Coordinates of C-alpha atoms in Angstrom, one line a residue:
X13 CA 25.0 30.7 15.2
X14 CA 26.0 28.4 18.1
X15 CA 26.1 31.3 20.5
X16 CA 22.8 32.6 19.3
X17 CA 21.2 29.1 19.8
X18 CA 22.7 28.9 23.3
X19 CA 21.4 32.4 24.1
X20 CA 17.9 31.5 22.9
X21 CA 17.9 28.2 24.8
X22 CA 19.1 30.0 27.9
X23 CA 16.4 32.6 27.6
X24 CA 13.9 29.8 27.1
X25 CA 15.1 28.0 30.3
X26 CA 14.9 31.3 32.2
X27 CA 11.4 31.9 31.0
X28 CA 10.4 28.3 32.0
X29 CA 12.1 28.7 35.4
X30 CA 10.3 32.1 35.9
X31 CA 6.9 30.6 35.1
X32 CA 7.7 27.7 37.4
X33 CA 8.6 30.1 40.2
X34 CA 5.5 32.2 39.5
X35 CA 3.3 29.2 39.6
X36 CA 4.8 28.0 42.9
X37 CA 4.3 31.4 44.4
X38 CA 0.7 31.5 43.2
X39 CA 0.1 28.0 44.7
X40 CA 1.7 29.1 47.9
X41 CA -0.5 32.2 48.1
X42 CA -3.6 30.2 47.4
X43 CA -2.6 27.7 50.2
X44 CA -2.0 30.6 52.5
X45 CA -5.4 32.1 51.7
X46 CA -7.1 28.7 52.2
X47 CA -5.3 28.3 55.6
X48 CA -6.3 31.7 56.7
X49 CA -9.9 31.0 55.7
X50 CA -9.9 27.7 57.7
X51 CA -8.4 29.5 60.7
X52 CA -11.0 32.2 60.5
X53 CA -13.8 29.6 60.3
X54 CA -12.5 27.6 63.2
X55 CA -12.1 30.8 65.3
X56 CA -15.6 31.8 64.6
X57 CA -16.9 28.4 65.5
X58 CA -14.9 28.4 68.7
X59 CA -16.2 31.9 69.6
X60 CA -19.8 30.7 68.9
X61 CA -19.3 27.6 71.0
X62 CA -17.8 29.7 73.9
X63 CA -20.9 32.0 73.8
X64 CA -23.1 28.9 74.1
X65 CA -21.1 27.6 77.0
X66 CA -21.3 30.9 78.9
X67 CA -25.1 31.1 78.4
X68 CA -25.7 27.5 79.4
X69 CA -23.4 28.0 82.4
X70 CA -25.6 30.9 83.5
X71 CA -29.0 29.3 82.9
X72 CA -28.6 25.6 82.7
X73 CA -25.3 24.2 84.2
X74 CA -25.9 20.5 83.3
X75 CA -22.5 18.9 83.9
X76 CA -22.9 16.2 81.2
X77 CA -23.9 18.7 78.5
X78 CA -21.2 21.2 79.6
X79 CA -18.6 18.4 79.5
X80 CA -19.4 17.3 76.0
X81 CA -19.6 20.8 74.6
X82 CA -16.4 21.8 76.3
X83 CA -14.7 18.8 74.8
X84 CA -15.8 19.9 71.3
X85 CA -14.8 23.5 72.1
X86 CA -11.3 22.3 72.9
X87 CA -11.1 20.3 69.7
X88 CA -11.9 23.4 67.7
X89 CA -8.9 25.2 69.3
X90 CA -6.7 22.2 68.9
X91 CA -7.5 22.1 65.2
X92 CA -6.5 25.8 64.9
X93 CA -3.2 25.1 66.8
X94 CA -2.4 22.1 64.6
X95 CA -2.9 24.3 61.5
X96 CA -0.7 27.1 62.9
X97 CA 1.5 25.6 65.6
X98 CA 3.8 28.7 65.7
X99 CA 1.1 31.3 66.1
X100 CA 1.3 32.5 69.7
X101 CA -2.2 34.0 69.6
X102 CA -3.7 30.7 68.6
X103 CA -1.7 28.7 71.2
X104 CA -2.6 31.2 73.8
X105 CA -6.3 30.8 72.9
X106 CA -5.9 27.0 73.3
X107 CA -4.4 27.3 76.8
X108 CA -7.2 29.7 77.8
X109 CA -9.8 27.3 76.5
X110 CA -8.2 24.4 78.5
X111 CA -8.2 26.4 81.7
X112 CA -11.8 27.5 81.1
X113 CA -13.0 23.9 80.6
X114 CA -10.9 22.6 83.5
X115 CA -12.6 25.1 85.8
X116 CA -16.1 24.3 84.5
X117 CA -15.5 20.5 84.9
X118 CA -14.0 20.9 88.4
X119 CA -16.5 23.2 90.0
X120 CA -20.2 23.1 90.7
X121 CA -22.2 25.4 88.4
X122 CA -24.9 27.4 90.0
X123 CA -27.4 28.2 87.3
X124 CA -30.0 30.9 87.7
X125 CA -33.5 31.4 86.2
X126 CA -34.0 34.3 83.8
X127 CA -35.7 37.2 85.4
X128 CA -36.9 39.4 82.5
X129 CA -37.9 39.3 78.9
X130 CA -34.4 40.1 77.6
X131 CA -32.9 37.2 79.5
X132 CA -35.7 34.8 78.4
X133 CA -35.0 35.8 74.8
X134 CA -31.3 35.3 75.2
X135 CA -31.9 31.8 76.7
X136 CA -34.2 30.8 73.9
X137 CA -31.8 32.1 71.2
X138 CA -28.9 30.2 72.6
X139 CA -30.9 27.1 73.2
X140 CA -31.6 27.0 69.5
X141 CA -27.9 27.4 68.8
X142 CA -27.2 24.6 71.2
X143 CA -29.6 22.3 69.3
X144 CA -27.9 23.1 66.0
X145 CA -24.5 22.5 67.6
X146 CA -25.6 19.1 68.9
X147 CA -26.9 18.1 65.5
X148 CA -23.6 19.3 63.9
X149 CA -21.6 17.2 66.5
X150 CA -23.9 14.2 65.7
X151 CA -23.3 14.7 62.0
X152 CA -19.6 14.6 62.5
X153 CA -19.8 11.5 64.8
X154 CA -18.7 13.4 67.9
X155 CA -21.8 12.2 69.8
X156 CA -24.3 9.5 69.1
X157 CA -27.9 9.9 68.0
X158 CA -29.1 8.8 71.5
X159 CA -26.9 11.4 73.3
X160 CA -28.0 14.2 70.9
X161 CA -31.7 13.4 71.4
X162 CA -31.3 13.0 75.2
X163 CA -29.5 16.3 75.6
X164 CA -31.9 18.1 73.3
X165 CA -35.0 16.8 75.0
X166 CA -33.6 17.7 78.5
X167 CA -32.6 21.2 77.4
X168 CA -36.0 21.8 75.7
X169 CA -37.7 20.9 78.9
X170 CA -35.3 23.0 81.0
X171 CA -35.9 26.1 78.7
X172 CA -39.7 25.6 79.0
X173 CA -39.7 25.3 82.8
X174 CA -37.2 28.3 83.2
X175 CA -39.4 30.5 80.9
X176 CA -42.5 29.5 82.9
X177 CA -40.7 30.1 86.2
X178 CA -39.6 33.5 85.0
X179 CA -43.2 34.6 84.1
X180 CA -44.5 33.2 87.4
X181 CA -41.9 35.2 89.3
X182 CA -42.8 38.3 87.4
X183 CA -46.5 37.6 88.1
X184 CA -45.8 37.2 91.8
X185 CA -43.9 40.4 91.9
X186 CA -46.8 42.2 90.2
X187 CA -49.2 40.6 92.6
X188 CA -47.3 41.9 95.6
X189 CA -47.3 45.3 94.1
X190 CA -51.1 45.0 93.7
X191 CA -50.8 45.2 89.9
X192 CA -53.3 42.4 89.5
X193 CA -53.9 42.8 85.8
X194 CA -50.2 42.4 85.0
X195 CA -50.0 39.5 87.5
X196 CA -52.8 37.7 85.8
X197 CA -51.3 38.3 82.4
X198 CA -47.9 36.9 83.5
X199 CA -49.6 33.8 85.0
X200 CA -51.7 33.3 81.9
X201 CA -48.6 33.5 79.7
X202 CA -46.9 30.9 81.8
X203 CA -50.0 28.6 81.6
X204 CA -50.3 29.1 77.8
X205 CA -46.6 28.2 77.4
X206 CA -47.2 24.9 79.1
X207 CA -50.5 24.2 77.2
X208 CA -49.0 24.9 73.8
X209 CA -45.8 23.0 74.3
X210 CA -45.5 19.4 73.0
X211 CA -42.9 18.6 75.7
X212 CA -44.2 16.2 78.3
X213 CA -42.7 15.5 81.7
X214 CA -43.9 14.4 85.1
X215 CA -45.8 17.1 87.0
X216 CA -46.7 19.2 84.0
X217 CA -50.4 18.7 84.4
X218 CA -50.2 19.5 88.1
X219 CA -48.3 22.7 87.3
X220 CA -50.9 23.9 84.9
X221 CA -53.6 23.3 87.5
X222 CA -51.6 25.2 90.1
X223 CA -51.2 28.2 87.8
X224 CA -54.9 28.1 87.0
X225 CA -55.6 28.4 90.7
X226 CA -53.2 31.4 90.9
X227 CA -55.2 33.1 88.1
X228 CA -58.5 32.3 89.7
X229 CA -57.3 33.6 93.1
X230 CA -56.4 37.0 91.5
X231 CA -59.8 37.3 89.9
X232 CA -61.6 36.1 93.1
X233 CA -59.7 38.7 95.2
X234 CA -60.7 41.4 92.7
X235 CA -64.3 40.3 92.9
X236 CA -64.2 40.4 96.7
X237 CA -62.7 43.9 96.7
X238 CA -65.4 45.0 94.2
X239 CA -68.2 43.6 96.5
X240 CA -66.7 45.3 99.5
X241 CA -66.6 48.6 97.8
X242 CA -70.2 48.3 96.7
X243 CA -71.4 47.3 100.2

C-alpha cells in the first residue's frame, strides 16, 4: 500500500510539473508572439516615417520639420533595438537610420516643385500622412500643440503653393507650345486652387490677380489672332 501511495503521489507530482511546464511554455510562446507583433508594428511605423521623410526631402526640405521627424524616426528604431537587442537586422536598421538622419541634418536639402499630376498626387498624399504623424506625435507628447500647429500650417501652405506652381509651369509650357486651351485650363486650375483654399498668407491676393492676367492675356491673344485672320 505504501508503495502504491508513493507511486500515485509521484505520478501526481509529475502531472502537476508537466502542467506547470506546459503553462510556462504557453506563456513564453504568447510573449514571443506579442514581441513579434510589437516589432512588426514598429517596423511598419518606421517604414512609413521613412517614406514621409523621403517625400518631404524631395518636395519640402524644411530643416526644422525634417529634424523633428528624424528624431521620432530614430526613436522608432531605438524601441525596436531595445526589444530585440541581439537581432542583427534590427541593429543594422538602427545604424542605417542614424546615418540617414545625420546626413539630412548636416546637409542643405534642395527641394523641387512637382512637375506633373502624379507628383502632385504623391505630394498631397504624403502631406496628409505627415499631418497624421504630427498629430500622433503631439498625442504622445513628442511635440507641443504649438509646434504641431505651426508645422501643419506651414506645410499646408507649402503644398498649396507647390501645387499652384506646378500648374502654372504646365500652363507656361502649353502656352509656349501654342496649346492655348490647355494653358488656360492649367492657369484656371491654379487660380481655383487659391480661391477655394482657406489658407491665408501674404501675397496670395496678388498671386490670384497675376494668374487672372495670365488667363486674360491668353484669351486676348486669341482674339487678336481671330481678328487678324478675319481682316
